[in-house]
Short mmCIF file of C-alpha atoms in Angstrom, two decimals:
data_model
loop_
_atom_site.label_atom_id
_atom_site.label_comp_id
_atom_site.label_asym_id
_atom_site.label_seq_id
_atom_site.Cartn_x
_atom_site.Cartn_y
_atom_site.Cartn_z
CA MET A 5 0.00 0.00 0.01
CA GLN A 6 1.40 3.35 -0.99
CA PHE A 7 1.92 5.69 2.00
CA ALA A 8 1.66 2.72 4.36
CA THR A 9 4.46 1.02 6.28
CA ARG A 10 4.03 -2.45 7.65
CA ILE A 11 5.06 -3.13 11.22
CA GLY A 12 6.57 -6.57 11.51
CA ASN A 13 9.01 -8.56 9.44
CA GLN A 14 9.70 -6.05 6.67
CA GLY A 15 12.67 -4.26 8.12
CA ILE A 16 10.82 -2.43 10.90
CA SER A 17 12.32 -3.27 14.27
CA ILE A 18 9.93 -4.20 17.04
CA ASN A 19 10.44 -3.38 20.69
CA LEU A 20 9.84 -6.82 22.18
CA THR A 21 10.01 -5.61 25.77
CA THR A 22 6.84 -6.45 27.68
CA PRO A 23 5.01 -3.18 28.40
CA THR A 24 5.31 -3.52 32.17
CA GLY A 25 2.33 -1.96 33.91
CA ARG A 26 0.38 -1.68 30.64
CA GLU A 27 -1.45 -5.00 30.90
CA ASN A 28 -4.84 -3.30 31.25
CA GLU A 29 -4.26 -1.16 28.16
CA ILE A 30 -3.15 -4.19 26.14
CA LYS A 31 -6.24 -6.16 27.19
CA LEU A 32 -8.56 -3.24 26.31
CA LEU A 33 -6.84 -2.87 22.94
CA GLU A 34 -7.25 -6.55 22.14
CA ASP A 35 -10.86 -6.70 23.37
CA THR A 36 -11.83 -3.68 21.26
CA LEU A 37 -10.30 -5.15 18.11
CA LEU A 38 -12.45 -8.26 18.61
CA ALA A 39 -15.70 -6.27 18.34
CA GLN A 40 -17.94 -6.96 15.36
CA THR A 41 -18.37 -3.26 14.47
CA ASN A 42 -16.64 -0.04 15.50
CA ALA A 43 -13.56 -2.11 16.38
CA ASN A 44 -11.43 1.03 16.44
CA VAL A 45 -9.17 2.56 19.06
CA ILE A 46 -7.76 6.01 19.71
CA VAL A 47 -4.58 5.87 21.81
CA VAL A 48 -3.96 9.11 23.71
CA GLY A 49 -0.93 10.18 25.72
CA GLU A 50 2.07 12.45 25.97
CA PRO A 51 4.99 11.88 23.57
CA GLY A 52 7.24 9.27 25.14
CA ALA A 53 4.59 7.86 27.48
CA GLY A 54 4.46 4.54 25.61
CA LYS A 55 1.75 4.80 22.95
CA GLU A 56 3.92 3.24 20.26
CA THR A 57 4.99 0.48 22.64
CA LEU A 58 1.38 -0.74 22.80
CA ILE A 59 1.24 -1.04 19.02
CA HIS A 60 4.61 -2.80 18.78
CA TYR A 61 3.66 -5.22 21.53
CA LEU A 62 0.33 -5.95 19.82
CA MET A 63 2.28 -6.86 16.67
CA HIS A 64 4.61 -9.00 18.75
CA MET A 65 1.63 -10.84 20.24
CA ILE A 66 0.24 -11.46 16.75
CA LEU A 67 3.58 -12.78 15.46
CA GLN A 68 3.87 -15.08 18.47
CA GLY A 69 0.28 -16.28 18.16
CA ASN A 70 -0.58 -14.99 21.65
CA VAL A 71 -3.88 -13.42 20.59
CA PHE A 72 -7.42 -14.62 20.00
CA PRO A 73 -7.83 -16.60 16.73
CA GLU A 74 -9.71 -13.68 15.14
CA LEU A 75 -6.53 -11.58 15.30
CA GLU A 76 -3.91 -14.21 14.48
CA SER A 77 -3.68 -13.41 10.76
CA LYS A 78 -3.82 -9.62 11.07
CA ARG A 79 -1.19 -7.37 9.54
CA VAL A 80 -0.42 -3.96 11.05
CA PHE A 81 0.30 -0.98 8.81
CA THR A 82 0.95 2.64 9.76
CA ILE A 83 0.15 5.68 7.67
CA SER A 84 1.17 9.29 8.17
CA GLY A 85 -1.91 11.49 7.86
CA PRO A 86 0.04 14.73 7.37
CA ALA A 87 2.11 13.05 4.62
CA ILE A 88 -1.06 12.16 2.72
CA VAL A 89 -2.30 15.74 2.89
CA ALA A 90 1.11 17.13 1.90
CA THR A 91 1.23 14.83 -1.12
CA GLY A 92 -2.36 15.38 -2.19
CA LYS A 93 -2.20 19.17 -1.86
CA THR A 94 -5.75 19.67 -3.22
CA LYS A 95 -9.09 18.50 -1.86
CA GLY A 96 -9.72 16.13 -4.76
CA ASN A 97 -6.27 14.53 -4.81
CA THR A 98 -6.17 14.09 -1.05
CA GLU A 99 -9.61 12.46 -0.98
CA ALA A 100 -8.58 10.13 -3.79
CA ILE A 101 -5.37 9.06 -2.01
CA LEU A 102 -7.14 8.49 1.31
CA VAL A 103 -10.07 6.57 -0.16
CA ASN A 104 -7.69 4.40 -2.20
CA ILE A 105 -5.71 3.46 0.94
CA LEU A 106 -8.85 2.75 2.93
CA ASN A 107 -10.42 0.69 0.12
CA GLU A 108 -7.29 -1.39 -0.35
CA ALA A 109 -6.98 -2.03 3.37
CA SER A 110 -10.66 -2.90 3.72
CA GLN A 111 -10.64 -5.23 0.72
CA ALA A 112 -7.59 -7.05 2.08
CA GLY A 113 -9.71 -7.98 5.09
CA ASP A 114 -6.79 -8.56 7.46
CA ILE A 115 -5.44 -5.06 8.09
CA ILE A 116 -5.08 -3.07 11.32
CA LEU A 117 -4.41 0.47 10.09
CA VAL A 118 -2.58 2.80 12.46
CA ILE A 119 -3.04 6.51 11.66
CA GLU A 120 -0.26 8.60 13.15
CA GLN A 121 -0.86 12.18 14.36
CA PHE A 122 -4.61 11.74 14.00
CA PRO A 123 -5.72 15.15 15.38
CA GLU A 124 -3.27 16.96 13.10
CA PHE A 125 -4.54 14.83 10.20
CA VAL A 126 -8.15 15.80 10.88
CA GLU A 127 -7.21 19.47 11.09
CA SER A 128 -5.25 19.30 7.84
CA LEU A 129 -8.21 17.72 6.08
CA GLU A 130 -10.52 20.45 7.37
CA LYS A 131 -8.22 23.13 5.94
CA LEU A 132 -8.75 21.53 2.52
CA GLY A 133 -12.50 21.46 3.04
CA ILE A 134 -12.66 17.74 3.81
CA ILE A 135 -14.78 16.54 6.75
CA ALA A 136 -12.93 13.50 8.11
CA ILE A 137 -15.99 11.70 9.48
CA GLN A 138 -17.70 11.78 6.07
CA ILE A 139 -14.87 9.78 4.52
CA LEU A 140 -13.90 7.61 7.48
CA GLU A 141 -17.32 6.59 8.85
CA PRO A 142 -18.02 3.71 6.43
CA TYR A 143 -14.63 2.22 7.26
CA PHE A 144 -15.12 2.72 11.00
CA LYS A 145 -18.25 0.55 10.71
CA SER A 146 -16.57 -2.08 8.53
CA ASN A 147 -15.91 -5.52 9.97
CA THR A 148 -12.99 -6.01 7.57
CA LEU A 149 -10.82 -3.14 8.79
CA HIS A 150 -9.58 -1.97 12.18
CA ILE A 151 -8.36 1.60 12.67
CA ILE A 152 -6.06 2.69 15.50
CA ALA A 153 -5.65 6.47 15.77
CA MET A 154 -2.62 7.83 17.58
CA ALA A 155 -2.95 11.18 19.36
CA ASN A 156 -0.85 13.33 21.66
CA THR A 157 -2.84 14.67 24.59
CA ALA A 158 -3.00 18.40 23.76
CA PRO A 159 -4.05 18.02 20.08
CA PHE A 160 -6.57 15.36 21.08
CA ARG A 161 -8.24 17.66 23.59
CA LYS A 162 -8.18 20.55 21.14
CA CYS A 163 -9.90 19.00 18.14
CA ILE A 164 -10.99 15.39 18.75
CA GLU A 165 -12.33 14.99 22.29
CA SER A 166 -15.34 17.25 21.70
CA ASN A 167 -16.07 15.78 18.25
CA ALA A 168 -18.88 13.43 19.22
CA ALA A 169 -19.31 12.09 15.67
CA LEU A 170 -15.69 10.88 15.58
CA MET A 171 -15.47 9.70 19.19
CA ALA A 172 -18.59 7.56 18.76
CA HIS A 173 -16.51 5.17 16.65
CA PHE A 174 -13.53 4.87 19.00
CA GLU A 175 -12.65 3.17 22.23
CA LYS A 176 -10.30 5.58 23.97
CA ILE A 177 -7.16 4.17 25.57
CA GLU A 178 -5.23 6.70 27.64
CA VAL A 179 -1.55 5.97 28.21
CA ARG A 180 -0.52 7.78 31.39
CA GLU A 181 2.96 8.28 32.77
CA PRO A 182 3.99 5.53 35.21
CA ASP A 183 4.42 6.21 38.92
CA GLU A 184 7.82 5.62 40.53
CA HIS A 185 7.15 1.95 41.32
CA ARG A 186 6.02 1.10 37.78
CA LEU A 187 8.83 3.18 36.31
CA LEU A 188 11.36 1.16 38.27
CA LEU A 189 9.87 -2.07 36.87
CA ILE A 190 10.14 -0.65 33.35
CA LEU A 191 13.78 0.32 33.90
CA GLN A 192 14.53 -3.19 35.15
CA ASP A 193 13.14 -4.53 31.87
CA VAL A 194 15.10 -2.02 29.78
CA ALA A 195 18.46 -2.31 31.60
CA PRO A 196 19.58 -5.65 30.09
CA ARG A 197 18.97 -4.37 26.57
CA ILE A 198 20.97 -1.18 27.16
CA GLU A 199 23.77 -3.19 28.79
CA THR A 200 23.85 -5.45 25.71
CA GLN A 201 24.03 -2.43 23.41
CA ALA A 202 27.03 -1.28 25.46
CA ARG A 203 28.59 -4.71 24.77
CA GLY A 204 28.56 -5.60 28.42
CA ASN A 205 31.00 -2.83 29.33
CA ILE A 206 28.67 -1.42 31.97
CA ILE A 207 26.18 -2.84 34.46
CA PHE A 208 23.30 -0.95 36.09
CA THR A 209 22.95 -1.80 39.78
CA TYR A 210 19.47 -2.02 41.28
CA PRO A 211 20.10 1.00 43.57
CA ALA A 212 21.20 2.96 40.50
CA LEU A 213 17.93 2.13 38.73
CA LYS A 214 16.01 3.32 41.79
CA LYS A 215 17.98 6.55 41.74
CA ILE A 216 17.29 7.01 38.00
CA ALA A 217 13.56 6.50 38.55
CA GLU A 218 13.51 8.95 41.45
CA ALA A 219 15.62 11.57 39.66
CA SER A 220 13.59 11.32 36.43
CA ILE A 221 10.42 12.17 38.35
CA ARG A 222 11.82 14.81 40.71
CA TYR A 223 14.50 16.64 38.78
CA LEU A 224 13.93 16.16 35.04
CA ILE A 225 10.99 17.73 33.23
CA GLU A 226 11.73 17.46 29.51
CA GLY A 227 9.71 14.75 27.79
CA ALA A 228 7.36 12.18 29.26
CA LEU A 229 8.01 9.11 31.35
CA PRO A 230 9.21 6.46 30.81
CA GLU A 231 11.07 7.88 27.78
CA ARG A 232 12.99 10.53 29.69
CA ALA A 233 14.16 7.95 32.24
CA VAL A 234 15.32 5.62 29.44
CA ASN A 235 17.09 8.55 27.77
CA LEU A 236 18.82 9.24 31.08
CA MET A 237 20.02 5.62 31.21
CA GLN A 238 21.48 5.98 27.72
CA GLU A 239 23.23 9.21 28.69
CA LEU A 240 24.66 7.44 31.74
CA VAL A 241 26.18 4.79 29.48
CA THR A 242 28.29 7.45 27.75
CA TYR A 243 29.12 9.13 31.06
CA THR A 244 30.09 5.86 32.74
CA LEU A 245 32.27 4.73 29.84
CA SER A 246 34.04 8.10 29.83
CA ARG A 247 34.90 7.54 33.49
CA HIS A 248 36.20 4.02 32.73
CA ILE A 249 33.78 2.58 35.28
CA VAL A 250 31.87 -0.68 34.91
CA LEU A 251 29.17 -0.41 37.54
CA VAL A 252 26.58 2.35 37.38
CA SER A 253 26.03 3.19 41.04
CA PRO A 254 23.48 5.54 42.66
CA GLU A 255 26.34 7.86 43.55
CA LEU A 256 27.37 8.04 39.89
CA VAL A 257 23.76 8.76 38.90
CA ALA A 258 23.56 11.56 41.47
CA GLU A 259 26.86 12.99 40.25
CA TYR A 260 25.64 13.04 36.63
CA ILE A 261 22.23 14.49 37.51
CA GLY A 262 23.94 17.20 39.52
CA LYS A 263 26.05 18.19 36.52
CA LYS A 264 23.08 17.98 34.15
CA THR A 265 20.64 20.02 36.25
CA LYS A 266 23.07 22.11 38.30
CA ILE A 267 21.26 20.75 41.37
CA PRO A 268 23.62 19.17 43.94
CA LEU A 269 22.31 15.71 44.84
CA GLY A 270 25.19 14.44 46.97
CA LYS A 271 25.27 14.01 50.72
CA ILE A 272 25.26 17.15 52.85
#
């Protein structure tokens, strides 16, 4: 499908890490996709909160056969709404491109279509004089196509949340930032992968992971959790290697955070 990218075994890497603490969201996602009609989901959350992880893990479950039989043969494709509008340029061309994609996906009968930046897509269509619901509604009701819309929180609240006609066709799944306990569990899952990427030259101690979780919540504000905590872990790899140290300790984490934020975190 033109403008569509398949998630799976066609060169797109999948994050196989279990989405720790997201079991409820995964179950709701799977249950919604099993519905006979309106089997569509809108996933809402801050950038970096883990929206994409849900989609990647869904694909992993399908590849492993760990889903209900109705979903076992599904293929997951993503499309960029803004890219479609940018390519179409005019109302007629954009409508033709969008309808062609939706028809092809619907006729295939085994597609889960993920629309990235959905609120921005809807707004872009409106600027061309296209009412999204008028084109999308027949496909929302189709039992041969599932649509997953991805939305950051602010754009969702601005132009989608109050749109009753659109929201009537979606099950909303909100991906919230994890609390400190869940964040620590996530970091424990991520640590082995980061250590492997560092070729085993560093090891994160458990107290260091606790310190990273705590510092990410209390002292860092850029980006959403768990992404900013994972980014901090990756920064610590470089910092630790530069110090020719193997173990990442809580003291080393505090030292780096102090330099990064200009907030002294050491002992008084």
